Amino acid sequence: MRYWEDFAVGQTYTTDPVIMRQADIIRFAEKYDPQFFHTDPQAAKMGPFGKIAASGWHTASTGMRMMLQNLIRDVASQGAPGVKSLRWLKPVFPDDELTLTSEIMETYPSGSRPKIGFVLAKHTMTRQGDEVVMTMENVFMVLKREHAA
Amino acid sequence: MSIPEMKARWLDDLTVGEQRRTGTYEVTREEIIEFAGEFDPQPFHLDDAAADASIFGGLCASGWHTASITMRLLIEGQQLNPAAMGSPGFDELNWFRPVRPGDTLYCTMTCLSVVPSKSKPDRGVARFHIETFNQADERVMDFKSIAMFRRKQ
């Protein structure tokens, strides 16, 4: 189990690739982002991306799962208060192979809650290894080792 | 499949301060666990015992689930807008309080700014304050959405 003190500025984490499947793109978008360029491969050919693309929220949610691969794996996580910023730079298409790289930018203790500390991280999601599709900056909360359950 | 009839809302049709309210979405326990299982498999989103012992004091939805439900509410009932050019992203997203099984969510969308592009006269950027509330009108999440729109030519 890793605690707040185990995070340090400059650490980087890179995930294994995750493949975005068309069936999953459609399933997510039908439920949460039912716009034709996310749900209908035929109609999407006439849409803004020229073919069906994942909902940005699907890409972001996939990023969350990828963070749990290593950045927040086996961590005394206390959740996150939010996201500072997120940018969708390029559409994500079926069969894109996504990789997430995260870098720790800052760690600081909580002023109001002595048992936890904050970790600020910058994330870059690429497809096929080098094309940046999404960036994100967020803060997450981790229990301090002395307060381990 | 033909693209449905579309009514354009151009950048020029947006008004700073204008607020819209969405319909509602009931968040079930099953859906919380299903979403978390796929995207955010942390114990407090999946398991009662772990969740009860956690900072959240009980099972709650992944913040990304709340955000995805918010997207659904914003899309629902909206005419597809051919002037919309998608969103490059958002800033300042906050998760204020846990979303519990059985909560019913709704959102408001307030136009914060409308800025025509200086370099590309056919488009511009609007920013919206999106807020998500539960059935007790308690705010559970908010963020500042950035959206691009075509201008009326």
PDB file of C-alpha atoms in Angstrom:
ATOM      1  CA  MET A   1       0.000   0.000   0.000  1.00  0.00           C
ATOM      2  CA  ARG A   2       1.307   3.445  -0.927  1.00  0.00           C
ATOM      3  CA  TYR A   3       0.593   6.591   1.056  1.00  0.00           C
ATOM      4  CA  TRP A   4       0.880  10.330   0.437  1.00  0.00           C
ATOM      5  CA  GLU A   5       4.553  10.355   1.384  1.00  0.00           C
ATOM      6  CA  ASP A   6       5.302   7.867  -1.412  1.00  0.00           C
ATOM      7  CA  PHE A   7       4.470  10.426  -4.084  1.00  0.00           C
ATOM      8  CA  ALA A   8       7.234  12.827  -5.126  1.00  0.00           C
ATOM      9  CA  VAL A   9       7.561  15.656  -7.614  1.00  0.00           C
ATOM     10  CA  GLY A  10       8.980  14.415 -10.882  1.00  0.00           C
ATOM     11  CA  GLN A  11       7.716  10.846 -10.653  1.00  0.00           C
ATOM     12  CA  THR A  12       6.191   9.649 -13.912  1.00  0.00           C
ATOM     13  CA  TYR A  13       3.853   6.762 -14.570  1.00  0.00           C
ATOM     14  CA  THR A  14       3.115   5.332 -18.020  1.00  0.00           C
ATOM     15  CA  THR A  15       0.360   2.814 -18.574  1.00  0.00           C
ATOM     16  CA  ASP A  16       0.067  -0.218 -20.788  1.00  0.00           C
ATOM     17  CA  PRO A  17      -1.947   0.588 -23.929  1.00  0.00           C
ATOM     18  CA  VAL A  18      -5.723   0.307 -23.871  1.00  0.00           C
ATOM     19  CA  ILE A  19      -7.633  -0.208 -27.107  1.00  0.00           C
ATOM     20  CA  MET A  20     -10.791   1.834 -27.659  1.00  0.00           C
ATOM     21  CA  ARG A  21     -13.349  -0.512 -29.261  1.00  0.00           C
ATOM     22  CA  GLN A  22     -16.188   0.663 -31.506  1.00  0.00           C
ATOM     23  CA  ALA A  23     -18.768  -1.400 -29.612  1.00  0.00           C
ATOM     24  CA  ASP A  24     -17.770   0.311 -26.366  1.00  0.00           C
ATOM     25  CA  ILE A  25     -17.809   3.747 -28.021  1.00  0.00           C
ATOM     26  CA  ILE A  26     -21.405   3.149 -29.107  1.00  0.00           C
ATOM     27  CA  ARG A  27     -22.511   1.640 -25.788  1.00  0.00           C
ATOM     28  CA  PHE A  28     -21.120   4.543 -23.733  1.00  0.00           C
ATOM     29  CA  ALA A  29     -22.460   7.219 -26.045  1.00  0.00           C
ATOM     30  CA  GLU A  30     -25.960   5.719 -26.284  1.00  0.00           C
ATOM     31  CA  LYS A  31     -26.195   6.044 -22.523  1.00  0.00           C
ATOM     32  CA  TYR A  32     -24.305   9.271 -21.758  1.00  0.00           C
ATOM     33  CA  ASP A  33     -23.596  11.244 -24.960  1.00  0.00           C
ATOM     34  CA  PRO A  34     -26.171  10.306 -27.609  1.00  0.00           C
ATOM     35  CA  GLN A  35     -24.959  12.465 -30.471  1.00  0.00           C
ATOM     36  CA  PHE A  36     -24.902  10.759 -33.888  1.00  0.00           C
ATOM     37  CA  PHE A  37     -21.155  11.139 -34.398  1.00  0.00           C
ATOM     38  CA  HIS A  38     -20.643   9.035 -31.239  1.00  0.00           C
ATOM     39  CA  THR A  39     -23.412   6.455 -31.763  1.00  0.00           C
ATOM     40  CA  ASP A  40     -23.890   5.820 -35.492  1.00  0.00           C
ATOM     41  CA  PRO A  41     -20.917   4.696 -37.625  1.00  0.00           C
ATOM     42  CA  GLN A  42     -22.786   5.345 -40.887  1.00  0.00           C
ATOM     43  CA  ALA A  43     -24.131   8.792 -40.033  1.00  0.00           C
ATOM     44  CA  ALA A  44     -20.817   9.739 -38.421  1.00  0.00           C
ATOM     45  CA  LYS A  45     -19.186   9.678 -41.863  1.00  0.00           C
ATOM     46  CA  MET A  46     -21.044  12.927 -42.509  1.00  0.00           C
ATOM     47  CA  GLY A  47     -20.240  14.273 -39.055  1.00  0.00           C
ATOM     48  CA  PRO A  48     -17.474  16.594 -37.821  1.00  0.00           C
ATOM     49  CA  PHE A  49     -14.820  13.873 -37.535  1.00  0.00           C
ATOM     50  CA  GLY A  50     -15.488  12.005 -40.780  1.00  0.00           C
ATOM     51  CA  LYS A  51     -16.048   8.805 -38.817  1.00  0.00           C
ATOM     52  CA  ILE A  52     -17.392   7.639 -35.490  1.00  0.00           C
ATOM     53  CA  ALA A  53     -15.418   8.948 -32.509  1.00  0.00           C
ATOM     54  CA  ALA A  54     -15.575   8.352 -28.769  1.00  0.00           C
ATOM     55  CA  SER A  55     -17.385  10.797 -26.526  1.00  0.00           C
ATOM     56  CA  GLY A  56     -14.855  12.993 -24.780  1.00  0.00           C
ATOM     57  CA  TRP A  57     -16.336  11.850 -21.470  1.00  0.00           C
ATOM     58  CA  HIS A  58     -15.732   8.238 -22.488  1.00  0.00           C
ATOM     59  CA  THR A  59     -12.106   9.092 -23.213  1.00  0.00           C
ATOM     60  CA  ALA A  60     -11.839  10.883 -19.871  1.00  0.00           C
ATOM     61  CA  SER A  61     -13.461   7.997 -17.978  1.00  0.00           C
ATOM     62  CA  THR A  62     -11.076   5.597 -19.716  1.00  0.00           C
ATOM     63  CA  GLY A  63      -8.261   7.829 -18.475  1.00  0.00           C
ATOM     64  CA  MET A  64      -9.544   7.310 -14.927  1.00  0.00           C
ATOM     65  CA  ARG A  65      -9.367   3.553 -15.353  1.00  0.00           C
ATOM     66  CA  MET A  66      -5.873   3.884 -16.763  1.00  0.00           C
ATOM     67  CA  MET A  67      -4.763   5.947 -13.751  1.00  0.00           C
ATOM     68  CA  LEU A  68      -5.720   2.989 -11.576  1.00  0.00           C
ATOM     69  CA  GLN A  69      -3.292   0.795 -13.546  1.00  0.00           C
ATOM     70  CA  ASN A  70      -0.284   2.267 -11.806  1.00  0.00           C
ATOM     71  CA  LEU A  71      -0.569   5.871 -10.589  1.00  0.00           C
ATOM     72  CA  ILE A  72      -3.330   5.102  -8.078  1.00  0.00           C
ATOM     73  CA  ARG A  73      -2.765   1.331  -7.848  1.00  0.00           C
ATOM     74  CA  ASP A  74      -2.509   0.033  -4.282  1.00  0.00           C
ATOM     75  CA  VAL A  75      -2.826   3.564  -2.957  1.00  0.00           C
ATOM     76  CA  ALA A  76      -4.691   4.694   0.165  1.00  0.00           C
ATOM     77  CA  SER A  77      -6.821   6.923  -2.079  1.00  0.00           C
ATOM     78  CA  GLN A  78      -9.325   9.310  -0.548  1.00  0.00           C
ATOM     79  CA  GLY A  79     -10.812  10.312  -3.877  1.00  0.00           C
ATOM     80  CA  ALA A  80     -10.385  13.600  -5.655  1.00  0.00           C
ATOM     81  CA  PRO A  81     -11.990  17.016  -5.098  1.00  0.00           C
ATOM     82  CA  GLY A  82     -12.160  17.655  -8.821  1.00  0.00           C
ATOM     83  CA  VAL A  83     -10.247  18.315 -12.011  1.00  0.00           C
ATOM     84  CA  LYS A  84      -8.346  21.539 -12.654  1.00  0.00           C
ATOM     85  CA  SER A  85      -8.503  21.334 -16.425  1.00  0.00           C
ATOM     86  CA  LEU A  86      -9.009  18.883 -19.249  1.00  0.00           C
ATOM     87  CA  ARG A  87      -8.541  19.336 -22.987  1.00  0.00           C
ATOM     88  CA  TRP A  88      -9.711  17.083 -25.776  1.00  0.00           C
ATOM     89  CA  LEU A  89      -7.162  17.754 -28.490  1.00  0.00           C
ATOM     90  CA  LYS A  90      -7.997  15.133 -31.105  1.00  0.00           C
ATOM     91  CA  PRO A  91     -10.895  12.719 -31.588  1.00  0.00           C
ATOM     92  CA  VAL A  92     -10.408   9.139 -30.458  1.00  0.00           C
ATOM     93  CA  PHE A  93     -11.416   6.613 -33.112  1.00  0.00           C
ATOM     94  CA  PRO A  94     -12.250   2.889 -32.964  1.00  0.00           C
ATOM     95  CA  ASP A  95      -9.165   0.709 -32.504  1.00  0.00           C
ATOM     96  CA  ASP A  96      -7.018   3.608 -31.312  1.00  0.00           C
ATOM     97  CA  GLU A  97      -4.402   2.324 -28.864  1.00  0.00           C
ATOM     98  CA  LEU A  98      -4.320   4.737 -25.928  1.00  0.00           C
ATOM     99  CA  THR A  99      -1.509   5.287 -23.442  1.00  0.00           C
ATOM    100  CA  LEU A 100      -1.600   7.560 -20.385  1.00  0.00           C
ATOM    101  CA  THR A 101       1.501   9.214 -18.957  1.00  0.00           C
ATOM    102  CA  SER A 102       1.179  10.990 -15.616  1.00  0.00           C
ATOM    103  CA  GLU A 103       3.705  13.245 -13.926  1.00  0.00           C
ATOM    104  CA  ILE A 104       3.604  14.388 -10.290  1.00  0.00           C
ATOM    105  CA  MET A 105       3.888  18.166 -10.223  1.00  0.00           C
ATOM    106  CA  GLU A 106       3.340  18.971  -6.559  1.00  0.00           C
ATOM    107  CA  THR A 107       2.465  17.364  -3.234  1.00  0.00           C
ATOM    108  CA  TYR A 108       1.177  19.281  -0.222  1.00  0.00           C
ATOM    109  CA  PRO A 109      -0.509  18.409   3.067  1.00  0.00           C
ATOM    110  CA  SER A 110      -4.136  19.300   3.721  1.00  0.00           C
ATOM    111  CA  GLY A 111      -4.565  22.382   5.862  1.00  0.00           C
ATOM    112  CA  SER A 112      -7.961  21.340   7.163  1.00  0.00           C
ATOM    113  CA  ARG A 113      -7.647  17.566   7.336  1.00  0.00           C
ATOM    114  CA  PRO A 114      -4.447  16.396   9.033  1.00  0.00           C
ATOM    115  CA  LYS A 115      -4.762  12.762   7.932  1.00  0.00           C
ATOM    116  CA  ILE A 116      -4.460  13.409   4.201  1.00  0.00           C
ATOM    117  CA  GLY A 117      -2.291  15.104   1.637  1.00  0.00           C
ATOM    118  CA  PHE A 118      -2.875  16.312  -1.899  1.00  0.00           C
ATOM    119  CA  VAL A 119      -1.064  15.228  -5.050  1.00  0.00           C
ATOM    120  CA  LEU A 120      -1.198  17.396  -8.185  1.00  0.00           C
ATOM    121  CA  ALA A 121      -0.625  15.486 -11.402  1.00  0.00           C
ATOM    122  CA  LYS A 122      -0.470  16.310 -15.110  1.00  0.00           C
ATOM    123  CA  HIS A 123      -1.653  13.649 -17.528  1.00  0.00           C
ATOM    124  CA  THR A 124      -1.132  13.173 -21.244  1.00  0.00           C
ATOM    125  CA  MET A 125      -3.080  10.587 -23.210  1.00  0.00           C
ATOM    126  CA  THR A 126      -1.623   9.614 -26.558  1.00  0.00           C
ATOM    127  CA  ARG A 127      -2.756   7.305 -29.296  1.00  0.00           C
ATOM    128  CA  GLN A 128      -0.508   4.984 -31.212  1.00  0.00           C
ATOM    129  CA  GLY A 129       2.289   6.085 -28.950  1.00  0.00           C
ATOM    130  CA  ASP A 130       2.816   9.699 -29.898  1.00  0.00           C
ATOM    131  CA  GLU A 131      -0.261  11.649 -30.995  1.00  0.00           C
ATOM    132  CA  VAL A 132      -1.706  13.558 -28.032  1.00  0.00           C
ATOM    133  CA  VAL A 133      -5.482  13.160 -27.791  1.00  0.00           C
ATOM    134  CA  MET A 134      -6.152  14.475 -24.273  1.00  0.00           C
ATOM    135  CA  THR A 135      -4.436  16.347 -21.474  1.00  0.00           C
ATOM    136  CA  MET A 136      -5.589  16.779 -17.908  1.00  0.00           C
ATOM    137  CA  GLU A 137      -4.439  18.356 -14.685  1.00  0.00           C
ATOM    138  CA  ASN A 138      -5.977  17.165 -11.430  1.00  0.00           C
ATOM    139  CA  VAL A 139      -5.519  16.822  -7.712  1.00  0.00           C
ATOM    140  CA  PHE A 140      -6.156  13.642  -5.767  1.00  0.00           C
ATOM    141  CA  MET A 141      -6.104  12.941  -2.041  1.00  0.00           C
ATOM    142  CA  VAL A 142      -4.080  10.265  -0.263  1.00  0.00           C
ATOM    143  CA  LEU A 143      -3.944   9.139   3.353  1.00  0.00           C
ATOM    144  CA  LYS A 144      -0.725   9.854   5.221  1.00  0.00           C
ATOM    145  CA  ARG A 145       1.224   6.760   6.274  1.00  0.00           C
ATOM    146  CA  GLU A 146       0.961   7.527   9.989  1.00  0.00           C
ATOM    147  CA  HIS A 147      -2.823   7.301   9.704  1.00  0.00           C
ATOM    148  CA  ALA A 148      -2.867   3.943   7.887  1.00  0.00           C
ATOM    149  CA  ALA A 149      -5.922   1.931   8.846  1.00  0.00           C
TER     150      ALA A 149
ATOM    151  CA  MET B   1     -29.737   7.056 -41.700  1.00  0.00           C
ATOM    152  CA  SER B   2     -30.407  10.694 -42.324  1.00  0.00           C
ATOM    153  CA  ILE B   3     -29.221  13.358 -39.953  1.00  0.00           C
ATOM    154  CA  PRO B   4     -32.244  14.637 -37.990  1.00  0.00           C
ATOM    155  CA  GLU B   5     -33.752  18.043 -38.713  1.00  0.00           C
ATOM    156  CA  MET B   6     -31.498  20.571 -37.096  1.00  0.00           C
ATOM    157  CA  LYS B   7     -32.144  24.097 -35.901  1.00  0.00           C
ATOM    158  CA  ALA B   8     -29.051  26.231 -35.632  1.00  0.00           C
ATOM    159  CA  ARG B   9     -28.151  28.194 -32.517  1.00  0.00           C
ATOM    160  CA  TRP B  10     -25.279  30.340 -33.622  1.00  0.00           C
ATOM    161  CA  LEU B  11     -22.654  31.968 -31.397  1.00  0.00           C
ATOM    162  CA  ASP B  12     -24.553  35.209 -32.019  1.00  0.00           C
ATOM    163  CA  ASP B  13     -27.728  33.716 -30.508  1.00  0.00           C
ATOM    164  CA  LEU B  14     -26.098  33.078 -27.138  1.00  0.00           C
ATOM    165  CA  THR B  15     -26.667  35.559 -24.321  1.00  0.00           C
ATOM    166  CA  VAL B  16     -24.369  35.997 -21.330  1.00  0.00           C
ATOM    167  CA  GLY B  17     -26.319  35.246 -18.176  1.00  0.00           C
ATOM    168  CA  GLU B  18     -28.891  33.082 -19.930  1.00  0.00           C
ATOM    169  CA  GLN B  19     -29.616  29.960 -17.859  1.00  0.00           C
ATOM    170  CA  ARG B  20     -31.194  26.670 -18.894  1.00  0.00           C
ATOM    171  CA  ARG B  21     -32.264  23.792 -16.711  1.00  0.00           C
ATOM    172  CA  THR B  22     -32.232  20.145 -17.753  1.00  0.00           C
ATOM    173  CA  GLY B  23     -34.559  17.249 -16.936  1.00  0.00           C
ATOM    174  CA  THR B  24     -33.722  14.701 -14.249  1.00  0.00           C
ATOM    175  CA  TYR B  25     -31.794  11.427 -14.054  1.00  0.00           C
ATOM    176  CA  GLU B  26     -32.220   8.819 -11.354  1.00  0.00           C
ATOM    177  CA  VAL B  27     -28.939   7.206 -10.325  1.00  0.00           C
ATOM    178  CA  THR B  28     -29.468   3.575  -9.400  1.00  0.00           C
ATOM    179  CA  ARG B  29     -27.216   1.421  -7.269  1.00  0.00           C
ATOM    180  CA  GLU B  30     -26.787  -1.021 -10.137  1.00  0.00           C
ATOM    181  CA  GLU B  31     -25.642   1.706 -12.493  1.00  0.00           C
ATOM    182  CA  ILE B  32     -23.192   3.113  -9.929  1.00  0.00           C
ATOM    183  CA  ILE B  33     -21.555  -0.277  -9.565  1.00  0.00           C
ATOM    184  CA  GLU B  34     -21.628  -1.001 -13.308  1.00  0.00           C
ATOM    185  CA  PHE B  35     -19.961   2.307 -14.240  1.00  0.00           C
ATOM    186  CA  ALA B  36     -17.393   2.052 -11.470  1.00  0.00           C
ATOM    187  CA  GLY B  37     -16.626  -1.537 -12.425  1.00  0.00           C
ATOM    188  CA  GLU B  38     -15.742  -0.409 -15.901  1.00  0.00           C
ATOM    189  CA  PHE B  39     -14.075   2.968 -15.297  1.00  0.00           C
ATOM    190  CA  ASP B  40     -13.340   3.653 -11.624  1.00  0.00           C
ATOM    191  CA  PRO B  41     -13.058   0.397  -9.673  1.00  0.00           C
ATOM    192  CA  GLN B  42     -12.122   1.914  -6.330  1.00  0.00           C
ATOM    193  CA  PRO B  43     -13.700   0.143  -3.322  1.00  0.00           C
ATOM    194  CA  PHE B  44     -15.882   3.082  -2.221  1.00  0.00           C
ATOM    195  CA  HIS B  45     -17.683   2.977  -5.587  1.00  0.00           C
ATOM    196  CA  LEU B  46     -18.224  -0.796  -5.594  1.00  0.00           C
ATOM    197  CA  ASP B  47     -18.658  -2.293  -2.147  1.00  0.00           C
ATOM    198  CA  ASP B  48     -20.857  -1.272   0.788  1.00  0.00           C
ATOM    199  CA  ALA B  49     -18.517  -2.410   3.543  1.00  0.00           C
ATOM    200  CA  ALA B  50     -15.522  -0.662   2.031  1.00  0.00           C
ATOM    201  CA  ALA B  51     -17.595   2.413   1.243  1.00  0.00           C
ATOM    202  CA  ASP B  52     -19.038   2.627   4.758  1.00  0.00           C
ATOM    203  CA  ALA B  53     -15.525   2.584   6.191  1.00  0.00           C
ATOM    204  CA  SER B  54     -14.247   5.166   3.723  1.00  0.00           C
ATOM    205  CA  ILE B  55     -14.111   8.940   3.661  1.00  0.00           C
ATOM    206  CA  PHE B  56     -17.487   8.875   1.839  1.00  0.00           C
ATOM    207  CA  GLY B  57     -19.348   7.018   4.575  1.00  0.00           C
ATOM    208  CA  GLY B  58     -21.318   4.911   2.108  1.00  0.00           C
ATOM    209  CA  LEU B  59     -21.515   3.783  -1.498  1.00  0.00           C
ATOM    210  CA  CYS B  60     -21.256   6.687  -3.931  1.00  0.00           C
ATOM    211  CA  ALA B  61     -20.918   7.198  -7.654  1.00  0.00           C
ATOM    212  CA  SER B  62     -17.598   7.822  -9.369  1.00  0.00           C
ATOM    213  CA  GLY B  63     -17.199  11.523 -10.057  1.00  0.00           C
ATOM    214  CA  TRP B  64     -16.703  10.586 -13.709  1.00  0.00           C
ATOM    215  CA  HIS B  65     -20.089   8.883 -13.628  1.00  0.00           C
ATOM    216  CA  THR B  66     -21.676  12.071 -12.307  1.00  0.00           C
ATOM    217  CA  ALA B  67     -19.944  13.959 -15.127  1.00  0.00           C
ATOM    218  CA  SER B  68     -21.196  11.469 -17.740  1.00  0.00           C
ATOM    219  CA  ILE B  69     -24.758  11.699 -16.400  1.00  0.00           C
ATOM    220  CA  THR B  70     -24.412  15.476 -16.600  1.00  0.00           C
ATOM    221  CA  MET B  71     -23.468  15.173 -20.278  1.00  0.00           C
ATOM    222  CA  ARG B  72     -26.559  13.017 -20.845  1.00  0.00           C
ATOM    223  CA  LEU B  73     -28.815  15.584 -19.191  1.00  0.00           C
ATOM    224  CA  LEU B  74     -27.301  18.416 -21.245  1.00  0.00           C
ATOM    225  CA  ILE B  75     -27.846  16.533 -24.517  1.00  0.00           C
ATOM    226  CA  GLU B  76     -31.316  15.246 -23.760  1.00  0.00           C
ATOM    227  CA  GLY B  77     -34.146  17.275 -25.170  1.00  0.00           C
ATOM    228  CA  GLN B  78     -31.757  19.551 -27.045  1.00  0.00           C
ATOM    229  CA  GLN B  79     -32.202  20.008 -30.735  1.00  0.00           C
ATOM    230  CA  LEU B  80     -29.001  18.945 -32.451  1.00  0.00           C
ATOM    231  CA  ASN B  81     -27.252  22.202 -33.225  1.00  0.00           C
ATOM    232  CA  PRO B  82     -25.356  22.318 -36.524  1.00  0.00           C
ATOM    233  CA  ALA B  83     -23.634  25.482 -35.328  1.00  0.00           C
ATOM    234  CA  ALA B  84     -22.024  23.589 -32.445  1.00  0.00           C
ATOM    235  CA  MET B  85     -18.401  22.673 -33.114  1.00  0.00           C
ATOM    236  CA  GLY B  86     -17.770  20.558 -30.060  1.00  0.00           C
ATOM    237  CA  SER B  87     -15.912  21.266 -26.887  1.00  0.00           C
ATOM    238  CA  PRO B  88     -12.154  21.510 -26.546  1.00  0.00           C
ATOM    239  CA  GLY B  89     -12.509  20.792 -22.827  1.00  0.00           C
ATOM    240  CA  PHE B  90     -13.355  22.255 -19.447  1.00  0.00           C
ATOM    241  CA  ASP B  91     -11.830  23.890 -16.378  1.00  0.00           C
ATOM    242  CA  GLU B  92     -12.404  23.955 -12.639  1.00  0.00           C
ATOM    243  CA  LEU B  93     -14.447  20.816 -12.175  1.00  0.00           C
ATOM    244  CA  ASN B  94     -15.413  20.278  -8.538  1.00  0.00           C
ATOM    245  CA  TRP B  95     -17.020  17.280  -6.902  1.00  0.00           C
ATOM    246  CA  PHE B  96     -18.729  18.766  -3.854  1.00  0.00           C
ATOM    247  CA  ARG B  97     -20.634  15.930  -2.269  1.00  0.00           C
ATOM    248  CA  PRO B  98     -21.180  12.218  -2.855  1.00  0.00           C
ATOM    249  CA  VAL B  99     -23.882  11.032  -5.217  1.00  0.00           C
ATOM    250  CA  ARG B 100     -25.749   8.149  -3.543  1.00  0.00           C
ATOM    251  CA  PRO B 101     -27.861   5.311  -4.922  1.00  0.00           C
ATOM    252  CA  GLY B 102     -31.367   6.634  -5.458  1.00  0.00           C
ATOM    253  CA  ASP B 103     -30.298  10.253  -5.929  1.00  0.00           C
ATOM    254  CA  THR B 104     -32.057  12.126  -8.716  1.00  0.00           C
ATOM    255  CA  LEU B 105     -29.837  14.633 -10.501  1.00  0.00           C
ATOM    256  CA  TYR B 106     -30.551  17.697 -12.627  1.00  0.00           C
ATOM    257  CA  CYS B 107     -28.310  20.390 -14.101  1.00  0.00           C
ATOM    258  CA  THR B 108     -28.276  24.059 -14.872  1.00  0.00           C
ATOM    259  CA  MET B 109     -26.222  25.651 -17.647  1.00  0.00           C
ATOM    260  CA  THR B 110     -25.410  29.366 -17.449  1.00  0.00           C
ATOM    261  CA  CYS B 111     -23.689  31.238 -20.256  1.00  0.00           C
ATOM    262  CA  LEU B 112     -20.633  33.003 -18.815  1.00  0.00           C
ATOM    263  CA  SER B 113     -19.029  34.523 -21.882  1.00  0.00           C
ATOM    264  CA  VAL B 114     -19.253  34.704 -25.657  1.00  0.00           C
ATOM    265  CA  VAL B 115     -16.066  35.588 -27.521  1.00  0.00           C
ATOM    266  CA  PRO B 116     -15.896  35.744 -31.311  1.00  0.00           C
ATOM    267  CA  SER B 117     -12.614  34.489 -32.703  1.00  0.00           C
ATOM    268  CA  LYS B 118     -10.256  37.258 -33.781  1.00  0.00           C
ATOM    269  CA  SER B 119      -8.405  35.072 -36.246  1.00  0.00           C
ATOM    270  CA  LYS B 120     -11.380  33.120 -37.648  1.00  0.00           C
ATOM    271  CA  PRO B 121     -14.447  35.321 -38.216  1.00  0.00           C
ATOM    272  CA  ASP B 122     -16.747  32.343 -38.839  1.00  0.00           C
ATOM    273  CA  ARG B 123     -16.599  31.056 -35.252  1.00  0.00           C
ATOM    274  CA  GLY B 124     -16.144  31.812 -31.580  1.00  0.00           C
ATOM    275  CA  VAL B 125     -15.957  30.370 -28.103  1.00  0.00           C
ATOM    276  CA  ALA B 126     -18.604  30.384 -25.397  1.00  0.00           C
ATOM    277  CA  ARG B 127     -18.061  29.374 -21.792  1.00  0.00           C
ATOM    278  CA  PHE B 128     -20.802  27.886 -19.647  1.00  0.00           C
ATOM    279  CA  HIS B 129     -21.075  27.227 -15.930  1.00  0.00           C
ATOM    280  CA  ILE B 130     -22.536  23.736 -15.618  1.00  0.00           C
ATOM    281  CA  GLU B 131     -23.905  22.798 -12.197  1.00  0.00           C
ATOM    282  CA  THR B 132     -25.317  19.448 -11.149  1.00  0.00           C
ATOM    283  CA  PHE B 133     -27.730  19.165  -8.232  1.00  0.00           C
ATOM    284  CA  ASN B 134     -29.421  16.338  -6.366  1.00  0.00           C
ATOM    285  CA  GLN B 135     -33.085  16.048  -5.384  1.00  0.00           C
ATOM    286  CA  ALA B 136     -32.503  18.199  -2.294  1.00  0.00           C
ATOM    287  CA  ASP B 137     -31.146  20.956  -4.545  1.00  0.00           C
ATOM    288  CA  GLU B 138     -27.677  20.401  -3.092  1.00  0.00           C
ATOM    289  CA  ARG B 139     -24.911  21.015  -5.582  1.00  0.00           C
ATOM    290  CA  VAL B 140     -22.922  17.834  -6.215  1.00  0.00           C
ATOM    291  CA  MET B 141     -20.659  18.987  -9.043  1.00  0.00           C
ATOM    292  CA  ASP B 142     -19.838  21.918 -11.234  1.00  0.00           C
ATOM    293  CA  PHE B 143     -17.426  22.857 -14.003  1.00  0.00           C
ATOM    294  CA  LYS B 144     -16.705  25.553 -16.572  1.00  0.00           C
ATOM    295  CA  SER B 145     -17.388  24.153 -20.026  1.00  0.00           C
ATOM    296  CA  ILE B 146     -15.756  25.550 -23.163  1.00  0.00           C
ATOM    297  CA  ALA B 147     -17.724  25.214 -26.391  1.00  0.00           C
ATOM    298  CA  MET B 148     -17.078  26.360 -29.929  1.00  0.00           C
ATOM    299  CA  PHE B 149     -19.863  27.655 -32.159  1.00  0.00           C
ATOM    300  CA  ARG B 150     -20.153  28.852 -35.726  1.00  0.00           C
ATOM    301  CA  ARG B 151     -21.248  32.411 -36.309  1.00  0.00           C
ATOM    302  CA  LYS B 152     -24.237  33.320 -38.407  1.00  0.00           C
ATOM    303  CA  GLN B 153     -22.849  34.156 -41.854  1.00  0.00           C
TER     304      GLN B 153
END
